[in-house]
Coordinates of C-alpha atoms in Angstrom, one line a residue:
M1 CA 16.8 16.4 21.1
E2 CA 18.4 13.7 19.0
L3 CA 15.7 11.9 16.9
F4 CA 17.7 9.0 15.6
T5 CA 21.1 7.3 15.6
E6 CA 22.7 5.5 12.7
G7 CA 23.4 1.7 13.1
D8 CA 25.2 -0.8 11.0
P9 CA 24.4 -1.0 7.3
I10 CA 22.3 -3.9 6.1
A11 CA 22.3 -5.9 2.9
D12 CA 20.0 -8.2 1.1
T13 CA 22.1 -11.4 1.3
K14 CA 19.5 -13.6 -0.5
A15 CA 19.5 -11.7 -3.8
P16 CA 21.4 -13.7 -6.4
T17 CA 24.0 -12.1 -8.7
G18 CA 24.4 -12.6 -12.5
P19 CA 22.3 -11.4 -15.4
I20 CA 19.1 -9.9 -14.0
E21 CA 16.8 -11.9 -16.2
K22 CA 18.3 -15.1 -14.7
R23 CA 18.3 -14.2 -11.0
W24 CA 14.8 -15.4 -10.1
E25 CA 15.4 -18.6 -12.0
T26 CA 18.7 -19.0 -10.1
R27 CA 17.1 -18.4 -6.7
R28 CA 14.3 -20.9 -7.4
F29 CA 16.8 -23.6 -8.3
E30 CA 19.1 -22.8 -5.3
A31 CA 16.3 -22.7 -2.8
K32 CA 16.0 -25.8 -0.7
L33 CA 12.9 -27.9 -1.0
V34 CA 10.6 -29.6 1.5
N35 CA 9.3 -33.0 0.4
P36 CA 5.5 -33.5 0.3
A37 CA 5.5 -35.9 3.3
N38 CA 7.3 -33.3 5.5
R39 CA 5.1 -30.4 4.4
R40 CA 2.1 -32.2 6.0
K41 CA 4.0 -31.9 9.3
M42 CA 4.5 -28.2 9.1
T43 CA 2.2 -25.3 10.0
V44 CA 2.3 -21.8 8.6
I45 CA 0.3 -18.9 10.0
V46 CA -0.9 -16.3 7.4
V47 CA -2.3 -13.0 8.8
G48 CA -4.6 -11.3 6.3
T49 CA -6.8 -12.7 3.5
G50 CA -6.5 -10.0 0.8
L51 CA -4.8 -10.8 -2.6
A52 CA -1.4 -11.5 -1.0
G53 CA -2.7 -13.4 2.0
G54 CA -5.5 -15.2 0.4
S55 CA -3.4 -16.4 -2.6
A56 CA -0.5 -17.4 -0.2
A57 CA -2.7 -19.4 2.1
A58 CA -4.4 -21.2 -0.8
T59 CA -1.1 -22.0 -2.5
L60 CA 0.8 -23.1 0.6
A61 CA -2.2 -25.4 1.5
E62 CA -2.2 -26.7 -2.1
Q63 CA 1.4 -27.6 -1.6
G64 CA 0.6 -29.7 1.5
Y65 CA 1.4 -27.4 4.4
H66 CA -1.2 -26.9 7.2
V67 CA -2.2 -23.3 7.1
K68 CA -3.8 -21.2 9.8
S69 CA -5.4 -18.1 8.3
Y70 CA -6.5 -15.0 10.3
C71 CA -8.5 -11.9 9.3
Y72 CA -10.4 -9.4 11.4
Q73 CA -13.2 -9.2 8.8
D74 CA -16.3 -11.4 9.1
S75 CA -15.3 -13.1 5.8
P76 CA -12.0 -13.5 4.0
R77 CA -13.5 -12.0 0.9
R78 CA -14.1 -8.7 2.7
A79 CA -10.4 -7.9 2.7
H80 CA -9.7 -4.4 1.4
S81 CA -8.2 -5.8 -1.9
I82 CA -11.8 -6.1 -2.9
A83 CA -12.0 -2.3 -3.2
A84 CA -9.3 -2.0 -6.0
Q85 CA -10.9 -0.8 -9.2
G86 CA -8.7 -0.1 -12.2
G87 CA -6.7 -3.1 -13.2
I88 CA -3.6 -5.3 -12.9
N89 CA -0.4 -4.8 -14.9
A90 CA 1.3 -7.7 -16.9
A91 CA 3.9 -7.7 -19.6
K92 CA 1.9 -9.8 -22.0
N93 CA 2.3 -7.4 -25.0
Y94 CA -1.0 -8.7 -26.5
R95 CA -1.4 -5.4 -28.3
N96 CA 2.1 -5.6 -29.9
D97 CA 2.7 -2.0 -28.8
G98 CA 6.3 -2.5 -27.6
D99 CA 5.7 -3.9 -24.2
S100 CA 8.1 -6.5 -22.6
V101 CA 9.2 -7.7 -19.3
H102 CA 12.1 -5.3 -19.5
R103 CA 9.9 -2.4 -20.2
L104 CA 7.6 -3.1 -17.3
F105 CA 10.8 -3.4 -15.1
Y106 CA 12.1 -0.1 -16.5
D107 CA 8.8 1.7 -16.0
T108 CA 8.4 0.4 -12.4
V109 CA 12.0 1.4 -11.4
K110 CA 11.6 4.8 -13.0
G111 CA 8.1 5.3 -11.7
G112 CA 9.4 4.6 -8.1
D113 CA 11.9 7.4 -8.7
F114 CA 14.9 5.0 -8.5
R115 CA 14.3 4.0 -4.9
S116 CA 13.6 0.3 -5.4
R117 CA 15.7 -2.8 -5.8
E118 CA 16.3 -3.8 -9.4
S119 CA 16.3 -7.6 -8.6
N120 CA 12.9 -7.5 -6.9
V121 CA 11.3 -5.3 -9.6
H122 CA 12.5 -7.5 -12.4
R123 CA 11.2 -10.6 -10.7
L124 CA 7.8 -8.9 -10.3
A125 CA 7.8 -8.1 -14.1
E126 CA 8.7 -11.7 -14.9
V127 CA 6.0 -13.2 -12.7
S128 CA 3.3 -10.7 -14.0
V129 CA 2.8 -12.8 -17.1
N130 CA 2.0 -15.9 -15.0
I131 CA -0.6 -14.1 -12.9
I132 CA -2.9 -13.4 -15.8
D133 CA -2.8 -17.1 -16.8
Q134 CA -3.5 -18.2 -13.3
C135 CA -6.5 -15.8 -12.9
V136 CA -8.0 -16.7 -16.3
A137 CA -7.8 -20.3 -15.3
Q138 CA -9.7 -19.5 -12.1
G139 CA -12.4 -17.9 -14.1
V140 CA -11.7 -14.2 -13.3
P141 CA -13.9 -12.3 -15.8
F142 CA -11.4 -10.0 -17.4
A143 CA -12.7 -7.6 -20.0
R144 CA -12.5 -8.9 -23.5
E145 CA -12.6 -7.4 -27.0
Y146 CA -15.4 -8.3 -29.3
G147 CA -13.5 -11.2 -30.8
G148 CA -12.9 -12.7 -27.3
L149 CA -9.3 -11.6 -26.7
L150 CA -8.4 -10.2 -23.4
D151 CA -8.6 -6.4 -23.4
T152 CA -6.0 -4.0 -21.9
R153 CA -5.9 -0.3 -21.2
S154 CA -3.4 2.4 -20.2
F155 CA -2.4 3.4 -16.7
G156 CA -0.1 6.2 -15.4
G157 CA 3.6 6.1 -16.0
A158 CA 3.4 3.9 -19.1
Q159 CA 3.1 4.5 -22.8
V160 CA 1.8 1.0 -23.5
Q161 CA -1.5 -0.7 -22.7
R162 CA -0.6 -3.4 -20.3
T163 CA -3.4 -3.1 -17.7
F164 CA -5.9 -6.0 -17.6
Y165 CA -9.2 -5.1 -16.0
A166 CA -12.6 -6.3 -15.1
R167 CA -14.6 -3.1 -15.6
G168 CA -14.1 -0.9 -12.5
Q169 CA -14.0 -3.8 -10.0
T170 CA -10.8 -5.7 -10.8
G171 CA -9.8 -6.1 -7.2
Q172 CA -13.1 -7.7 -6.4
Q173 CA -12.9 -10.2 -9.2
L174 CA -9.3 -11.1 -8.5
L175 CA -10.0 -11.5 -4.8
L176 CA -13.0 -13.8 -5.5
G177 CA -10.6 -15.9 -7.6
A178 CA -8.1 -16.1 -4.7
Y179 CA -11.0 -16.6 -2.2
Q180 CA -12.5 -19.6 -4.1
A181 CA -9.0 -21.2 -4.1
L182 CA -8.8 -20.5 -0.4
E183 CA -12.3 -21.9 0.3
R184 CA -11.4 -25.1 -1.6
Q185 CA -8.5 -25.7 0.8
I186 CA -10.7 -24.8 3.8
G187 CA -13.1 -27.5 2.6
L188 CA -10.3 -30.0 2.2
G189 CA -9.2 -29.3 5.8
N190 CA -5.8 -27.9 4.8
V191 CA -6.6 -24.3 5.9
E192 CA -8.0 -23.5 9.3
M193 CA -9.8 -20.2 8.8
N194 CA -10.2 -17.8 11.7
A195 CA -12.3 -14.8 10.7
R196 CA -13.1 -12.0 13.2
H197 CA -9.7 -12.5 14.9
E198 CA -7.1 -9.7 15.2
M199 CA -3.4 -10.2 15.6
L200 CA -2.1 -8.3 18.6
E201 CA 1.4 -9.7 19.2
L202 CA 4.1 -11.7 17.6
V203 CA 5.7 -14.6 19.5
L204 CA 9.4 -15.1 19.2
V205 CA 11.1 -18.3 20.4
D206 CA 14.9 -18.3 20.3
G207 CA 14.8 -15.3 18.0
R208 CA 12.5 -16.9 15.4
A209 CA 8.9 -16.0 14.6
R210 CA 6.9 -19.0 15.9
G211 CA 3.4 -17.7 16.5
I212 CA 1.0 -14.9 17.2
V213 CA -1.4 -13.7 19.9
V214 CA -4.9 -13.0 18.6
R215 CA -8.1 -11.7 20.0
D216 CA -11.5 -13.0 19.0
L217 CA -13.4 -9.8 18.1
V218 CA -16.8 -11.3 19.0
T219 CA -16.1 -12.9 22.4
G220 CA -12.9 -11.0 23.4
E221 CA -11.1 -14.3 24.0
I222 CA -7.3 -14.1 23.7
S223 CA -5.4 -17.1 22.4
T224 CA -1.9 -17.9 21.4
E225 CA -1.4 -19.7 18.0
M226 CA 1.9 -21.4 17.2
A227 CA 3.5 -22.5 13.9
D228 CA 6.8 -23.1 12.1
A229 CA 6.7 -19.7 10.3
V230 CA 4.5 -16.6 10.3
V231 CA 3.4 -14.7 7.2
L232 CA 2.1 -11.1 7.5
A233 CA -0.2 -10.0 4.6
S234 CA -2.0 -7.3 6.6
G235 CA -1.9 -4.4 4.1
G236 CA -0.7 -0.8 4.5
Y237 CA -0.9 2.0 7.0
G238 CA -2.6 4.8 5.1
N239 CA -5.3 5.2 7.8
V240 CA -2.7 6.9 10.0
F241 CA -4.0 10.0 8.1
Y242 CA -7.5 9.2 9.3
L243 CA -9.0 10.3 6.0
S244 CA -7.9 7.9 3.2
T245 CA -9.4 5.7 0.6
N246 CA -8.7 2.6 2.8
A247 CA -11.4 0.7 4.6
K248 CA -12.0 2.0 8.1
G249 CA -10.6 -1.2 9.6
C250 CA -7.3 -1.0 7.8
N251 CA -4.5 -0.6 10.4
V252 CA -0.8 -1.1 11.1
T253 CA -1.1 -3.2 14.3
A254 CA 0.1 -6.5 12.9
T255 CA 3.2 -5.1 11.3
W256 CA 3.9 -2.6 14.1
R257 CA 3.8 -5.4 16.7
A258 CA 6.4 -7.2 14.6
H259 CA 8.4 -4.0 14.4
R260 CA 8.4 -3.6 18.1
K261 CA 9.7 -7.2 18.4
G262 CA 12.7 -6.4 16.1
A263 CA 11.5 -6.4 12.5
Y264 CA 12.9 -3.4 10.7
F265 CA 10.4 -0.9 9.2
A266 CA 11.6 0.4 5.8
N267 CA 10.9 3.8 4.2
P268 CA 7.8 4.7 6.3
C269 CA 7.6 8.2 4.8
Y270 CA 6.9 6.8 1.3
T271 CA 3.1 7.2 1.1
Q272 CA 1.1 7.5 -2.1
I273 CA -1.4 10.3 -2.6
H274 CA -3.9 9.2 -5.3
P275 CA -4.8 12.0 -7.7
T276 CA -8.4 10.9 -8.5
C277 CA -10.5 10.8 -5.4
I278 CA -13.8 12.5 -4.5
P279 CA -12.9 15.7 -2.7
V280 CA -13.5 16.2 1.1
S281 CA -17.0 17.7 1.6
G282 CA -16.8 18.5 5.3
D283 CA -15.6 17.7 8.8
H284 CA -18.2 15.0 9.2
Q285 CA -16.4 12.6 6.9
S286 CA -14.6 9.5 8.2
K287 CA -13.2 8.2 4.9
L288 CA -12.7 9.2 1.3
T289 CA -13.6 7.4 -2.0
L290 CA -11.3 6.5 -4.8
M291 CA -12.2 7.1 -8.4
S292 CA -10.1 4.7 -10.5
E293 CA -7.0 5.9 -12.3
S294 CA -8.4 4.1 -15.3
L295 CA -10.7 7.1 -15.7
R296 CA -7.7 9.2 -16.8
N297 CA -7.7 7.0 -20.0
D298 CA -10.7 8.9 -21.3
G299 CA -11.2 11.8 -18.9
R300 CA -9.4 15.0 -19.3
V301 CA -8.2 16.9 -16.2
W302 CA -8.6 20.7 -16.2
V303 CA -9.3 23.8 -14.2
P304 CA -10.3 27.3 -15.3
K305 CA -7.5 29.6 -16.4
T306 CA -8.8 32.4 -14.3
K307 CA -8.7 32.4 -10.5
G308 CA -12.1 32.3 -8.8
D309 CA -14.0 31.4 -11.9
D310 CA -17.3 30.0 -10.4
R311 CA -19.2 29.4 -13.6
N312 CA -20.8 26.1 -14.3
P313 CA -18.1 24.0 -16.0
R314 CA -20.2 23.6 -19.2
D315 CA -20.4 27.4 -19.5
I316 CA -16.6 27.8 -19.5
P317 CA -15.3 27.9 -23.1
E318 CA -12.5 25.7 -24.3
D319 CA -10.1 28.5 -24.6
E320 CA -10.6 29.5 -21.0
R321 CA -9.8 26.0 -19.7
D322 CA -6.3 24.9 -18.6
Y323 CA -5.8 21.2 -19.3
Y324 CA -2.7 21.5 -17.2
L325 CA -1.4 17.9 -17.3
E326 CA -1.6 17.9 -21.1
R327 CA 0.1 21.3 -21.1
I328 CA 3.0 20.5 -18.7
Y329 CA 3.5 16.8 -19.6
P330 CA 2.7 16.5 -23.3
S331 CA 4.3 13.0 -23.7
F332 CA 2.2 11.4 -21.0
G333 CA -0.6 13.9 -20.7
N334 CA -3.3 12.8 -18.2
L335 CA -1.5 9.5 -17.6
V336 CA 1.5 10.8 -15.7
P337 CA 2.4 8.9 -12.5
R338 CA 0.3 9.5 -9.4
D339 CA 2.7 11.5 -7.4
I340 CA 3.2 14.0 -10.3
A341 CA -0.6 14.3 -11.0
S342 CA -1.3 14.8 -7.3
R343 CA 1.2 17.6 -6.9
A344 CA 0.0 19.3 -10.1
A345 CA -3.5 19.3 -8.7
K346 CA -2.4 20.7 -5.4
N347 CA -0.4 23.4 -7.3
V348 CA -3.3 24.7 -9.4
C349 CA -5.6 24.7 -6.3
D350 CA -2.9 26.6 -4.3
E351 CA -3.0 29.2 -7.2
G352 CA -6.6 29.8 -6.5
R353 CA -8.0 27.9 -9.5
G354 CA -9.5 25.0 -7.6
V355 CA -13.2 24.1 -8.2
G356 CA -16.1 23.1 -6.1
P357 CA -17.4 24.3 -2.8
T358 CA -14.1 24.0 -1.0
K359 CA -12.0 25.0 -4.0
L360 CA -10.0 21.9 -3.4
G361 CA -10.8 20.1 -6.5
V362 CA -10.2 19.8 -10.3
Y363 CA -12.4 18.6 -13.1
L364 CA -12.2 15.2 -14.7
D365 CA -14.2 15.7 -17.9
F366 CA -15.5 12.9 -20.2
A367 CA -17.4 15.1 -22.7
D368 CA -14.8 14.6 -25.4
A369 CA -14.7 10.8 -24.9
I370 CA -18.5 10.6 -24.9
D371 CA -18.6 12.5 -28.2
R372 CA -15.8 10.3 -29.7
L373 CA -16.9 6.9 -28.4
G374 CA -20.6 7.3 -27.5
R375 CA -22.2 7.1 -24.1
K376 CA -22.7 3.3 -24.3
A377 CA -19.0 2.7 -24.7
I378 CA -18.2 4.8 -21.7
E379 CA -20.9 3.0 -19.7
A380 CA -19.4 -0.3 -20.6
K381 CA -15.9 0.7 -19.4
Y382 CA -16.8 2.8 -16.3
G383 CA -20.5 2.4 -15.6
N384 CA -20.1 1.3 -12.0
L385 CA -17.6 4.1 -11.2
F386 CA -20.0 6.7 -12.7
E387 CA -22.8 5.3 -10.7
M388 CA -20.8 5.4 -7.5
Y389 CA -19.8 9.0 -8.1
E390 CA -23.4 10.0 -8.7
R391 CA -24.6 8.3 -5.5
I392 CA -22.0 10.1 -3.4
T393 CA -22.1 13.6 -5.0
G394 CA -25.6 13.8 -6.5
E395 CA -24.0 14.9 -9.8
D396 CA -24.3 13.0 -13.1
P397 CA -20.7 12.6 -14.6
Y398 CA -22.2 11.9 -18.0
E399 CA -23.6 15.5 -18.0
V400 CA -21.1 17.5 -15.9
P401 CA -17.4 16.8 -15.2
M402 CA -16.4 14.9 -12.1
R403 CA -14.7 16.8 -9.3
I404 CA -11.5 15.1 -8.0
Y405 CA -8.7 15.8 -5.6
P406 CA -5.8 13.8 -4.2
A407 CA -6.1 11.6 -1.1
V408 CA -4.0 9.1 0.7
H409 CA -4.4 5.7 -1.0
Y410 CA -1.4 3.4 -0.6
T411 CA 1.9 3.0 1.3
M412 CA 5.1 2.0 -0.3
G413 CA 6.9 1.7 3.0
G414 CA 6.5 -1.4 5.2
L415 CA 8.5 -4.0 7.0
W416 CA 11.9 -4.5 5.5
V417 CA 12.3 -7.9 3.7
D418 CA 15.1 -9.6 1.7
Y419 CA 14.8 -11.1 -1.7
D420 CA 13.0 -14.1 -0.1
L421 CA 10.4 -11.8 1.4
Q422 CA 11.8 -12.6 4.9
S423 CA 12.0 -9.8 7.4
S424 CA 14.9 -9.1 9.8
I425 CA 13.3 -11.7 12.1
P426 CA 14.0 -15.2 10.9
G427 CA 10.7 -17.1 10.1
L428 CA 8.7 -13.9 9.7
F429 CA 7.7 -13.3 6.0
V430 CA 5.9 -10.2 4.8
I431 CA 4.1 -10.0 1.5
G432 CA 1.9 -7.5 -0.4
E433 CA 1.5 -3.9 0.8
A434 CA 2.7 -4.9 4.2
N435 CA 6.3 -5.0 3.0
F436 CA 8.4 -2.3 1.3
S437 CA 10.0 -4.2 -1.5
D438 CA 8.9 -3.4 -5.0
H439 CA 7.7 0.1 -5.6
G440 CA 10.3 2.5 -4.3
A441 CA 9.1 6.0 -3.6
N442 CA 6.0 5.8 -5.8
R443 CA 3.8 2.9 -7.0
L444 CA 2.6 3.0 -10.5
G445 CA -1.1 2.4 -11.0
A446 CA -2.3 -1.2 -11.3
S447 CA 0.9 -2.6 -9.7
A448 CA -0.5 -3.3 -6.2
L449 CA -2.6 -6.1 -7.4
M450 CA 0.3 -7.4 -9.4
Q451 CA 2.6 -7.4 -6.4
G452 CA 0.1 -9.0 -4.1
L453 CA -0.6 -11.9 -6.4
A454 CA 3.0 -12.3 -7.4
D455 CA 4.1 -12.6 -3.8
G456 CA 1.2 -14.9 -2.8
Y457 CA 0.9 -17.3 -5.7
F458 CA 4.5 -17.4 -7.0
V459 CA 7.3 -16.0 -4.8
L460 CA 6.5 -16.8 -1.2
P461 CA 5.7 -20.5 -1.8
T462 CA 9.2 -21.0 -3.2
T463 CA 11.1 -18.9 -0.7
I464 CA 9.4 -20.0 2.5
A465 CA 10.3 -23.6 1.6
N466 CA 14.0 -22.6 1.7
Y467 CA 13.5 -21.5 5.3
L468 CA 11.4 -24.4 6.5
A469 CA 13.8 -26.9 4.9
S470 CA 16.4 -25.8 7.5
G471 CA 14.3 -27.5 10.2
P472 CA 12.9 -29.4 11.8
L473 CA 12.2 -26.7 14.3
E474 CA 11.6 -27.5 18.0
K475 CA 7.9 -28.2 18.7
V476 CA 6.5 -25.4 20.9
D477 CA 3.0 -24.7 22.2
A478 CA 1.2 -21.9 24.0
S479 CA 2.7 -23.0 27.3
H480 CA 6.2 -21.9 26.2
P481 CA 7.5 -19.0 28.4
A482 CA 7.9 -16.7 25.3
A483 CA 4.3 -17.4 24.3
V484 CA 3.0 -16.8 27.8
E485 CA 4.9 -13.6 28.0
A486 CA 3.5 -12.4 24.7
R487 CA 0.0 -13.2 25.8
T488 CA 0.5 -11.4 29.1
D489 CA 1.7 -8.3 27.3
V490 CA -1.5 -8.2 25.2
E491 CA -3.7 -8.6 28.3
D492 CA -1.8 -5.9 30.2
R493 CA -2.1 -3.5 27.2
I494 CA -5.9 -4.1 26.9
Q495 CA -6.3 -3.4 30.6
R496 CA -4.2 -0.3 30.4
L497 CA -6.5 1.1 27.6
L498 CA -9.6 0.3 29.5
A499 CA -8.2 1.8 32.8
V500 CA -7.7 5.3 31.4
D501 CA -11.4 6.0 31.5
G502 CA -10.9 9.5 30.2
D503 CA -13.2 12.1 28.5
R504 CA -12.2 11.9 24.8
T505 CA -13.2 9.4 22.1
V506 CA -10.7 7.3 20.2
D507 CA -12.0 8.9 16.9
S508 CA -11.3 12.4 18.2
F509 CA -7.7 11.5 18.8
H510 CA -7.4 9.7 15.5
R511 CA -8.9 12.6 13.5
E512 CA -6.5 15.1 15.2
L513 CA -3.5 12.9 14.5
G514 CA -4.7 12.6 10.8
Q515 CA -4.9 16.4 10.5
I516 CA -1.3 16.8 11.8
M517 CA 0.0 14.1 9.4
W518 CA -1.9 15.5 6.4
E519 CA -0.7 19.1 7.1
H520 CA 3.0 18.3 7.7
C521 CA 3.7 14.8 6.3
G522 CA 1.3 14.7 3.4
M523 CA 1.7 15.9 -0.2
E524 CA 4.4 18.4 0.7
R525 CA 6.8 18.3 3.7
S526 CA 9.4 20.7 5.1
E527 CA 11.9 20.6 7.9
A528 CA 10.0 23.1 10.0
G529 CA 6.7 21.4 9.5
L530 CA 8.0 17.9 10.3
R531 CA 9.7 19.1 13.5
K532 CA 6.5 20.7 14.5
A533 CA 4.6 17.5 13.7
I534 CA 6.9 15.4 15.8
G535 CA 6.3 17.6 18.8
E536 CA 2.5 17.7 18.3
I537 CA 2.3 13.9 17.9
R538 CA 4.2 13.3 21.1
D539 CA 2.0 15.7 23.0
L540 CA -1.2 14.2 21.5
R541 CA 0.0 10.7 22.3
E542 CA 0.6 11.7 25.9
Q543 CA -2.9 13.1 26.1
F544 CA -4.3 9.9 24.5
W545 CA -2.9 7.7 27.4
Q546 CA -4.4 10.2 29.9
R547 CA -7.8 11.1 28.4
V548 CA -9.0 8.4 26.0
K549 CA -12.4 6.9 26.8
V550 CA -12.8 3.2 26.0
S551 CA -16.1 2.0 27.3
G552 CA -17.1 -1.6 27.8
T553 CA -14.8 -4.5 28.7
G554 CA -12.3 -6.7 26.9
E555 CA -14.5 -9.8 27.2
E556 CA -17.1 -8.8 24.6
L557 CA -17.5 -7.3 21.1
N558 CA -15.9 -3.9 21.7
Q559 CA -15.1 -1.8 18.7
S560 CA -14.0 1.1 20.8
L561 CA -11.3 -1.1 22.3
E562 CA -10.3 -2.4 18.8
K563 CA -9.9 1.2 17.5
A564 CA -8.0 2.3 20.6
G565 CA -5.3 -0.3 20.2
R566 CA -4.9 0.5 16.5
V567 CA -4.7 4.3 17.1
A568 CA -2.1 3.8 19.9
D569 CA 0.1 2.0 17.3
F570 CA -0.7 4.8 14.7
F571 CA 0.8 7.4 17.1
E572 CA 4.1 5.5 17.3
L573 CA 4.1 5.0 13.5
A574 CA 3.3 8.6 12.8
E575 CA 6.3 9.8 14.7
L576 CA 8.6 7.4 12.8
M577 CA 7.1 8.5 9.5
C578 CA 8.0 12.2 10.3
I579 CA 11.5 11.3 11.5
D580 CA 12.0 9.3 8.2
A581 CA 10.7 12.2 6.1
L582 CA 12.9 14.7 8.1
H583 CA 16.1 12.7 7.7
R584 CA 15.6 12.2 3.9
E585 CA 16.7 15.6 2.7
E586 CA 15.6 15.2 -0.9
S587 CA 12.4 14.8 -2.9
C588 CA 11.6 11.5 -4.5
G589 CA 8.3 10.1 -5.6
G590 CA 5.6 10.5 -3.0
H591 CA 8.1 12.1 -0.6
F592 CA 8.2 15.8 -1.6
R593 CA 10.3 18.2 0.5
A594 CA 9.6 21.8 -0.2
E595 CA 13.3 22.7 0.1
H596 CA 14.3 20.2 -2.5
Q597 CA 12.7 20.8 -5.9
T598 CA 13.9 21.8 -9.4
P599 CA 13.3 25.3 -10.7
D600 CA 10.1 24.1 -12.4
G601 CA 8.8 22.5 -9.3
E602 CA 9.6 18.8 -9.9
A603 CA 11.1 16.4 -7.2
Q604 CA 14.8 16.8 -6.8
R605 CA 16.6 13.7 -5.7
D606 CA 20.0 13.5 -4.1
D607 CA 21.4 10.2 -5.3
D608 CA 24.8 10.7 -3.8
R609 CA 23.4 10.9 -0.3
F610 CA 20.0 9.1 -0.3
A611 CA 20.1 6.2 -2.8
Y612 CA 19.4 3.7 0.0
V613 CA 16.6 2.0 1.8
A614 CA 16.0 3.4 5.2
A615 CA 15.4 0.5 7.6
W616 CA 14.4 1.6 11.1
E617 CA 15.0 -0.5 14.2
F618 CA 12.5 0.0 17.1
T619 CA 13.7 1.5 20.3
A620 CA 11.8 2.2 23.5
T621 CA 9.4 5.1 23.2
G622 CA 11.3 8.3 23.8
E623 CA 14.6 6.8 22.8
P624 CA 16.2 7.7 19.4
S625 CA 15.3 5.4 16.6
V626 CA 18.1 3.5 14.9
L627 CA 18.6 3.9 11.2
H628 CA 20.1 1.0 9.1
K629 CA 20.9 1.8 5.5
E630 CA 20.7 -0.7 2.6
D631 CA 22.5 0.9 -0.4
L632 CA 20.7 0.6 -3.7
K633 CA 22.7 -0.4 -6.8
F634 CA 21.6 0.3 -10.3
E635 CA 23.1 -1.8 -13.1
Y636 CA 20.3 -1.8 -15.7
V637 CA 18.2 1.3 -15.1
H638 CA 20.5 4.2 -14.3
P639 CA 19.0 7.0 -12.2
T640 CA 18.2 10.1 -14.1
Q641 CA 15.9 13.1 -13.5
R642 CA 12.5 11.6 -14.1
S643 CA 10.7 13.3 -17.0
Y644 CA 7.3 12.7 -18.3
K645 CA 7.2 15.8 -20.5

């Protein structure tokens, strides 16, 4: 059966030309403006209150727009950005160690395995320096050296120390900065905050995004909210794997509803497996826990040289240990990019040298660092992370090495956007992890926070004005036929889920889907495995609509109903992820095809055939998906075989 057809190619028509260091400045000048009096007459909907959504809502309101903000959490500050640990990159070069905007740009393009747009990445590197100033002004308590200067540390894929941090809770502190800016605007009446509301549909009027349909998660009430533009900042889709480091509520529904309405979904197979997570301990688990990449600054990764060596790690002599990252990649050592570190861990475990009860784990050892720096210094840097690890595992990482193993963490794919962060639907803007734009096939550590705040504080407020200045748009309300139709579709879908009344829980389907995805579309993929996965996903989706049990009603707090709607969307996304991975007959970044690797086991790209963004157009379920290609051009960082050796 045909899985996809190829449609017309697409292009990013908003990206300026000229010297790359001048492109963002050029676009900012060429973008149309909206005068302050007119901004007060315009309404923008922002879905999501993480670093991207919270900063965007606060900044747009500061500019004078009326903003309607929505999140499914009970407070904006509980967005999943709060869980980020390690740091945020910025090309400040405070350490005078050779960093620059160009080097951050280069490292990011290379780290993404040459599958990202140069213009977008350079803009991100430029804006990074402004983010730190913004956050310091807000009072974000970044770590400082003894003399009071901002401290930085190393992260994977870089040989300079450009990562600013707040101990092991950088995301929390940055989000609280964005949250206080948001709360200020809520207090002034410029932002209308709607917590415990989930977006279930996008409203299109004359082909433009003009509103959303939301469900009040407490009362079950469904309402239609209209605006002049819609911004999606709803995060990534890693929970399609069931087990991930994401919060349990993280889902794809907002972006998938937009995809079904015509927004292209780009590079869905690009998923990031983080190398330092607490290993799975049993079938009872519902999520996994991240251990920050920052730990690889001082921790050394190793396994026993001998298969099946079950001795206590402290009893294994130095000459019987394999510090495999330092051995294979001497230039970067333990700070290789995430995709490479994850595959290396998988390889040594596949060889039978894994550690721990399941043998799916490697050691992250701090003994050398404690000897060199002292326990107090390690506590100051990583104390909360060590405490978290001990609470979960019952093991003291000051005394014995941590056990870690890769887990799903981030998604580089997302809705396709142009240079202005506008999707293929006019008036629908997508920011942060919800879009695909900046990281290619692999995100470098500490770059997610950078992108979220760059999009929200600095990029979107400029580019959305260019769209709104083309108005005024026709005033529409919830009685418009398109809005009524969208609301009816939501109500019908809810009733369909409730009417199945089957014999299996939503979680049982989600767990089984996750197992299929991890097995066949996880760290390593193959043609046979992906084809098998597509068949299994389709069969399981059919069972879902015949056997799922959703108790209760739609007119009340009903978490079973919430999860059912999200998992239904995960089924459709999972199939597209596998189709995307199957069609991309190469290995690049987080997408590793077993058939396409170098003799020494590294990812083998095919730049002649696959140097493009794969933007997928939705078709009716069961119909072949439509692939639109956006060719990638490299003028400043020319593709080479990535090497961190």
